[in-house]
Amino acid sequence: MGRPRKNKVYFDQAVQEAIVEYNNEENDVIRNQIYNERIHYALDKLCENIINTFKFSYFDAGFNDVKQEVLSFLIMSMHKYDETKGYKAFSYFSVVAKNYLIAVNNSNYKKLTTHSEITSPGIGKNLVDHPRHDKPDRYNKQLLTEIVQYFESKIPNMFRKKRDIDIAYSIVELLKRRDEIDNYNKKSLYILIREMTGVNTVYITKVVNEMKKHYKLIAKEFNQTGDISQLTKTKFFF
C-alpha cells in the first residue's frame, strides 16, 4: 500500500496536509484513497525507524508484527491530530508511537517495580518524597505543576537563542504530558526532545544543565515553604 517516495524526506509537509485532509473527509472511499496513496508509506517508515532507534527488548512478536501493531495504533489515533495547535505531524506521531512502544515494552517487562517514581525529564533528578509531606503523590504532582509554571515564565529570559528556547519549551511540554509517558529514561527523553526540535544532543545537554540549576533552587524552596512564588518574582543570573 502506498508508493515509495522518491525524496529522502519521507514525512514532509505534504504528508501532514494529507493527514489533515483525511481527518476532514467524511467519504470512507476517499479517506482510504488518501491514506493508501499519501499517508501509509510515511507512517510505516516512521514506525520502522522508531523501533530500530529505541531497540526495545521485551517484545515476544517479530519485528513486522510489532511494526503493524504500532501502525494500527497510529491509524486509530489519526483523528486526534490537530494542526491548529502548532505541532508538526511528524513530531506528533513520533511521540505517539514512542509512547505506545514504551508502554507495551514496560508491560512486557513484568513490572520490575510496583511503584513508579516521577522523574523530571531532562533535569535528571528524582523528585524524592520530603518528610514534611504525608502524601508524596500529591506533593510530586504539585511540585511538577509549579516547575512547569516557573519555566514557562522564565525561559524567555533564561536563553537568548531561539534554538535553546525551543529546546527548553519542549522539555516543559514533556513535563506537561508526563501522564502520557510511561518511561522517563534519559535516553528516551533525549530522543523525544531531538525529534521535537531537530537539534543535536549537545545543545539539549547545554539547556538541560542550565535548567538543572534552576530546578535545584525550585526544589529547595518548595520543600521549605510549600510554594515557589518568591522565586517566580526573582530574576536569577547563573
Tab-separated table of C-alpha atoms in Angstrom:
chain	number	residue	atom	x	y	z
A	1	MET	CA	0.000	0.000	0.000
A	2	GLY	CA	1.315	3.428	-0.896
A	3	ARG	CA	4.033	4.177	-3.393
A	4	PRO	CA	7.587	4.651	-2.051
A	5	ARG	CA	8.541	8.311	-2.005
A	6	LYS	CA	11.481	9.341	-4.191
A	7	ASN	CA	12.700	12.170	-1.956
A	8	LYS	CA	14.774	11.402	1.136
A	9	VAL	CA	12.343	13.154	3.481
A	10	TYR	CA	9.672	10.519	3.902
A	11	PHE	CA	7.426	12.519	6.238
A	12	ASP	CA	7.126	16.074	4.949
A	13	GLN	CA	4.590	18.869	4.756
A	14	ALA	CA	2.701	17.029	2.016
A	15	VAL	CA	2.077	14.107	4.362
A	16	GLN	CA	0.872	16.459	7.074
A	17	GLU	CA	-1.564	18.071	4.654
A	18	ALA	CA	-2.800	14.634	3.627
A	19	ILE	CA	-3.482	13.728	7.267
A	20	VAL	CA	-5.492	16.922	7.706
A	21	GLU	CA	-7.485	16.086	4.566
A	22	TYR	CA	-8.005	12.531	5.805
A	23	ASN	CA	-9.403	13.765	9.114
A	24	ASN	CA	-11.724	16.253	7.426
A	25	GLU	CA	-13.009	13.852	4.767
A	26	GLU	CA	-16.319	12.112	5.500
A	27	ASN	CA	-16.385	9.786	2.498
A	28	ASP	CA	-14.760	6.476	3.505
A	29	VAL	CA	-13.720	5.626	-0.052
A	30	ILE	CA	-11.877	8.919	-0.450
A	31	ARG	CA	-10.365	8.602	3.028
A	32	ASN	CA	-8.955	5.172	2.175
A	33	GLN	CA	-7.541	6.538	-1.054
A	34	ILE	CA	-5.856	9.433	0.760
A	35	TYR	CA	-4.382	7.071	3.315
A	36	ASN	CA	-3.125	4.446	0.850
A	37	GLU	CA	-1.600	6.879	-1.630
A	38	ARG	CA	-0.305	9.686	0.584
A	39	ILE	CA	-0.013	8.628	4.229
A	40	HIS	CA	0.684	4.909	4.615
A	41	TYR	CA	4.309	4.927	3.474
A	42	ALA	CA	5.257	7.769	5.825
A	43	LEU	CA	3.636	6.203	8.897
A	44	ASP	CA	5.038	2.780	8.064
A	45	LYS	CA	8.557	4.214	7.715
A	46	LEU	CA	8.166	6.222	10.922
A	47	CYS	CA	7.250	3.067	12.872
A	48	GLU	CA	10.200	1.211	11.385
A	49	ASN	CA	12.694	3.948	12.280
A	50	ILE	CA	11.455	4.336	15.845
A	51	ILE	CA	11.602	0.603	16.553
A	52	ASN	CA	15.137	0.428	15.135
A	53	THR	CA	16.255	3.516	17.074
A	54	PHE	CA	14.941	2.557	20.500
A	55	LYS	CA	15.861	-1.144	20.321
A	56	PHE	CA	13.019	-2.271	22.580
A	57	SER	CA	13.931	-5.611	24.160
A	58	TYR	CA	10.757	-7.005	25.646
A	59	PHE	CA	8.575	-7.936	22.697
A	60	ASP	CA	7.596	-11.535	22.029
A	61	ALA	CA	6.425	-10.832	18.475
A	62	GLY	CA	8.691	-10.355	15.484
A	63	PHE	CA	9.690	-7.009	14.023
A	64	ASN	CA	6.986	-6.877	11.351
A	65	ASP	CA	4.248	-7.824	13.795
A	66	VAL	CA	5.342	-5.119	16.224
A	67	LYS	CA	5.512	-2.575	13.409
A	68	GLN	CA	1.994	-3.440	12.258
A	69	GLU	CA	0.722	-3.142	15.821
A	70	VAL	CA	2.208	0.337	16.189
A	71	LEU	CA	0.984	1.347	12.737
A	72	SER	CA	-2.545	0.259	13.635
A	73	PHE	CA	-2.378	2.334	16.799
A	74	LEU	CA	-1.270	5.400	14.821
A	75	ILE	CA	-4.153	4.953	12.386
A	76	MET	CA	-6.604	4.765	15.291
A	77	SER	CA	-5.023	7.911	16.751
A	78	MET	CA	-5.001	9.854	13.488
A	79	HIS	CA	-8.205	11.744	14.279
A	80	LYS	CA	-6.588	13.234	17.393
A	81	TYR	CA	-4.042	15.215	15.400
A	82	ASP	CA	-4.925	18.913	15.346
A	83	GLU	CA	-2.707	21.066	13.137
A	84	THR	CA	-4.088	24.263	14.713
A	85	LYS	CA	-2.144	23.529	17.920
A	86	GLY	CA	1.118	24.142	16.076
A	87	TYR	CA	2.584	20.641	16.284
A	88	LYS	CA	4.177	19.181	13.182
A	89	ALA	CA	2.535	15.891	12.259
A	90	PHE	CA	5.915	14.148	12.196
A	91	SER	CA	6.729	15.180	15.780
A	92	TYR	CA	3.222	14.381	16.977
A	93	PHE	CA	3.082	10.852	15.575
A	94	SER	CA	6.688	10.173	16.602
A	95	VAL	CA	5.747	10.897	20.206
A	96	VAL	CA	2.545	8.830	19.954
A	97	ALA	CA	4.405	5.836	18.508
A	98	LYS	CA	7.236	6.014	21.025
A	99	ASN	CA	4.900	6.364	23.980
A	100	TYR	CA	2.919	3.354	22.791
A	101	LEU	CA	6.044	1.240	22.370
A	102	ILE	CA	7.385	2.315	25.733
A	103	ALA	CA	4.102	1.395	27.427
A	104	VAL	CA	3.969	-2.053	25.822
A	105	ASN	CA	7.654	-2.675	26.484
A	106	ASN	CA	7.252	-1.781	30.136
A	107	SER	CA	4.220	-4.030	30.450
A	108	ASN	CA	6.151	-6.930	28.927
A	109	TYR	CA	8.988	-6.305	31.348
A	110	LYS	CA	6.659	-7.767	34.004
A	111	LYS	CA	6.544	-4.698	36.189
A	112	LEU	CA	10.005	-4.788	37.767
A	113	THR	CA	8.817	-2.205	40.242
A	114	THR	CA	5.370	-1.898	41.749
A	115	HIS	CA	5.571	1.835	42.298
A	116	SER	CA	6.772	4.236	39.626
A	117	GLU	CA	8.800	7.272	40.586
A	118	ILE	CA	8.096	10.539	38.842
A	119	THR	CA	11.293	11.818	37.352
A	120	SER	CA	11.743	15.282	35.998
A	121	PRO	CA	12.566	14.772	32.286
A	122	GLY	CA	15.890	16.126	31.152
A	123	ILE	CA	16.638	17.502	34.607
A	124	GLY	CA	17.845	14.127	35.790
A	125	LYS	CA	16.762	14.088	39.432
A	126	ASN	CA	14.099	12.031	41.146
A	127	LEU	CA	11.568	14.135	42.988
A	128	VAL	CA	12.072	12.325	46.252
A	129	ASP	CA	9.486	12.482	48.981
A	130	HIS	CA	10.128	15.074	51.636
A	131	PRO	CA	9.494	14.177	55.313
A	132	ARG	CA	7.096	17.102	55.757
A	133	HIS	CA	4.711	15.669	53.155
A	134	ASP	CA	2.472	12.780	54.152
A	135	LYS	CA	1.049	12.364	50.628
A	136	PRO	CA	4.044	12.081	48.261
A	137	ASP	CA	1.967	11.587	45.090
A	138	ARG	CA	0.112	14.843	45.627
A	139	TYR	CA	3.385	16.513	46.622
A	140	ASN	CA	5.147	15.412	43.425
A	141	LYS	CA	2.216	16.489	41.279
A	142	GLN	CA	2.081	19.913	42.904
A	143	LEU	CA	5.842	20.396	42.592
A	144	LEU	CA	5.815	19.491	38.902
A	145	THR	CA	2.960	21.911	38.327
A	146	GLU	CA	5.000	24.658	39.996
A	147	ILE	CA	8.056	23.735	37.910
A	148	VAL	CA	6.068	23.988	34.671
A	149	GLN	CA	4.675	27.401	35.604
A	150	TYR	CA	8.105	28.631	36.666
A	151	PHE	CA	9.894	27.666	33.478
A	152	GLU	CA	7.073	28.896	31.229
A	153	SER	CA	7.564	32.367	32.688
A	154	LYS	CA	11.375	32.271	32.917
A	155	ILE	CA	12.510	30.590	29.693
A	156	PRO	CA	12.403	33.745	27.501
A	157	ASN	CA	14.854	35.396	29.907
A	158	MET	CA	16.965	32.322	30.547
A	159	PHE	CA	18.040	31.826	26.941
A	160	ARG	CA	18.805	34.164	24.063
A	161	LYS	CA	18.954	31.800	21.102
A	162	LYS	CA	15.705	30.580	19.575
A	163	ARG	CA	17.186	27.080	19.376
A	164	ASP	CA	17.720	26.953	23.148
A	165	ILE	CA	14.294	28.424	23.850
A	166	ASP	CA	12.667	25.777	21.649
A	167	ILE	CA	14.562	23.017	23.481
A	168	ALA	CA	13.536	24.382	26.884
A	169	TYR	CA	9.886	24.619	25.910
A	170	SER	CA	9.983	21.060	24.542
A	171	ILE	CA	11.197	19.881	27.964
A	172	VAL	CA	8.354	21.774	29.613
A	173	GLU	CA	5.925	20.205	27.137
A	174	LEU	CA	7.108	16.735	28.174
A	175	LEU	CA	6.565	17.702	31.800
A	176	LYS	CA	3.015	18.729	30.962
A	177	ARG	CA	2.426	15.412	29.211
A	178	ARG	CA	4.090	13.321	31.903
A	179	ASP	CA	0.955	11.206	32.421
A	180	GLU	CA	1.140	10.091	28.769
A	181	ILE	CA	4.772	8.981	29.003
A	182	ASP	CA	5.491	5.697	30.762
A	183	ASN	CA	9.282	5.702	30.600
A	184	TYR	CA	11.266	8.700	31.790
A	185	ASN	CA	14.504	7.051	30.742
A	186	LYS	CA	17.096	9.730	29.950
A	187	LYS	CA	17.969	8.295	26.544
A	188	SER	CA	14.325	8.027	25.528
A	189	LEU	CA	13.598	11.591	26.591
A	190	TYR	CA	16.606	12.956	24.738
A	191	ILE	CA	15.361	11.255	21.591
A	192	LEU	CA	11.895	12.723	22.113
A	193	ILE	CA	13.345	16.219	22.518
A	194	ARG	CA	15.583	15.750	19.499
A	195	GLU	CA	12.603	14.703	17.396
A	196	MET	CA	10.567	17.673	18.613
A	197	THR	CA	13.288	20.269	17.986
A	198	GLY	CA	15.557	18.758	15.332
A	199	VAL	CA	18.743	19.710	17.219
A	200	ASN	CA	21.822	17.743	18.261
A	201	THR	CA	22.145	16.196	21.712
A	202	VAL	CA	24.979	18.562	22.675
A	203	TYR	CA	22.608	21.543	22.520
A	204	ILE	CA	19.967	19.681	24.528
A	205	THR	CA	22.530	18.916	27.239
A	206	LYS	CA	23.502	22.587	27.422
A	207	VAL	CA	19.910	23.648	28.009
A	208	VAL	CA	19.282	20.812	30.465
A	209	ASN	CA	22.280	21.825	32.564
A	210	GLU	CA	21.026	25.400	32.736
A	211	MET	CA	17.550	24.266	33.756
A	212	LYS	CA	19.019	21.967	36.421
A	213	LYS	CA	20.488	24.996	38.196
A	214	HIS	CA	17.023	26.487	38.490
A	215	TYR	CA	15.476	23.143	39.403
A	216	LYS	CA	17.693	22.779	42.473
A	217	LEU	CA	16.541	26.155	43.759
A	218	ILE	CA	12.905	25.345	42.987
A	219	ALA	CA	13.017	22.014	44.846
A	220	LYS	CA	14.768	23.575	47.851
A	221	GLU	CA	12.295	26.462	48.063
A	222	PHE	CA	9.301	24.185	47.639
A	223	ASN	CA	10.483	21.782	50.349
A	224	GLN	CA	10.981	24.663	52.773
A	225	THR	CA	7.915	26.804	52.089
A	226	GLY	CA	5.456	24.695	50.068
A	227	ASP	CA	5.460	27.042	47.064
A	228	ILE	CA	7.874	28.958	44.821
A	229	SER	CA	6.070	32.271	44.498
A	230	GLN	CA	9.122	34.224	45.654
A	231	LEU	CA	11.358	32.545	43.101
A	232	THR	CA	8.913	33.369	40.326
A	233	LYS	CA	9.280	37.051	41.127
A	234	THR	CA	13.088	36.889	41.176
A	235	LYS	CA	15.412	37.159	38.218
A	236	PHE	CA	18.341	34.759	38.532
A	237	PHE	CA	21.713	35.051	36.823
A	238	PHE	CA	23.958	31.999	36.914
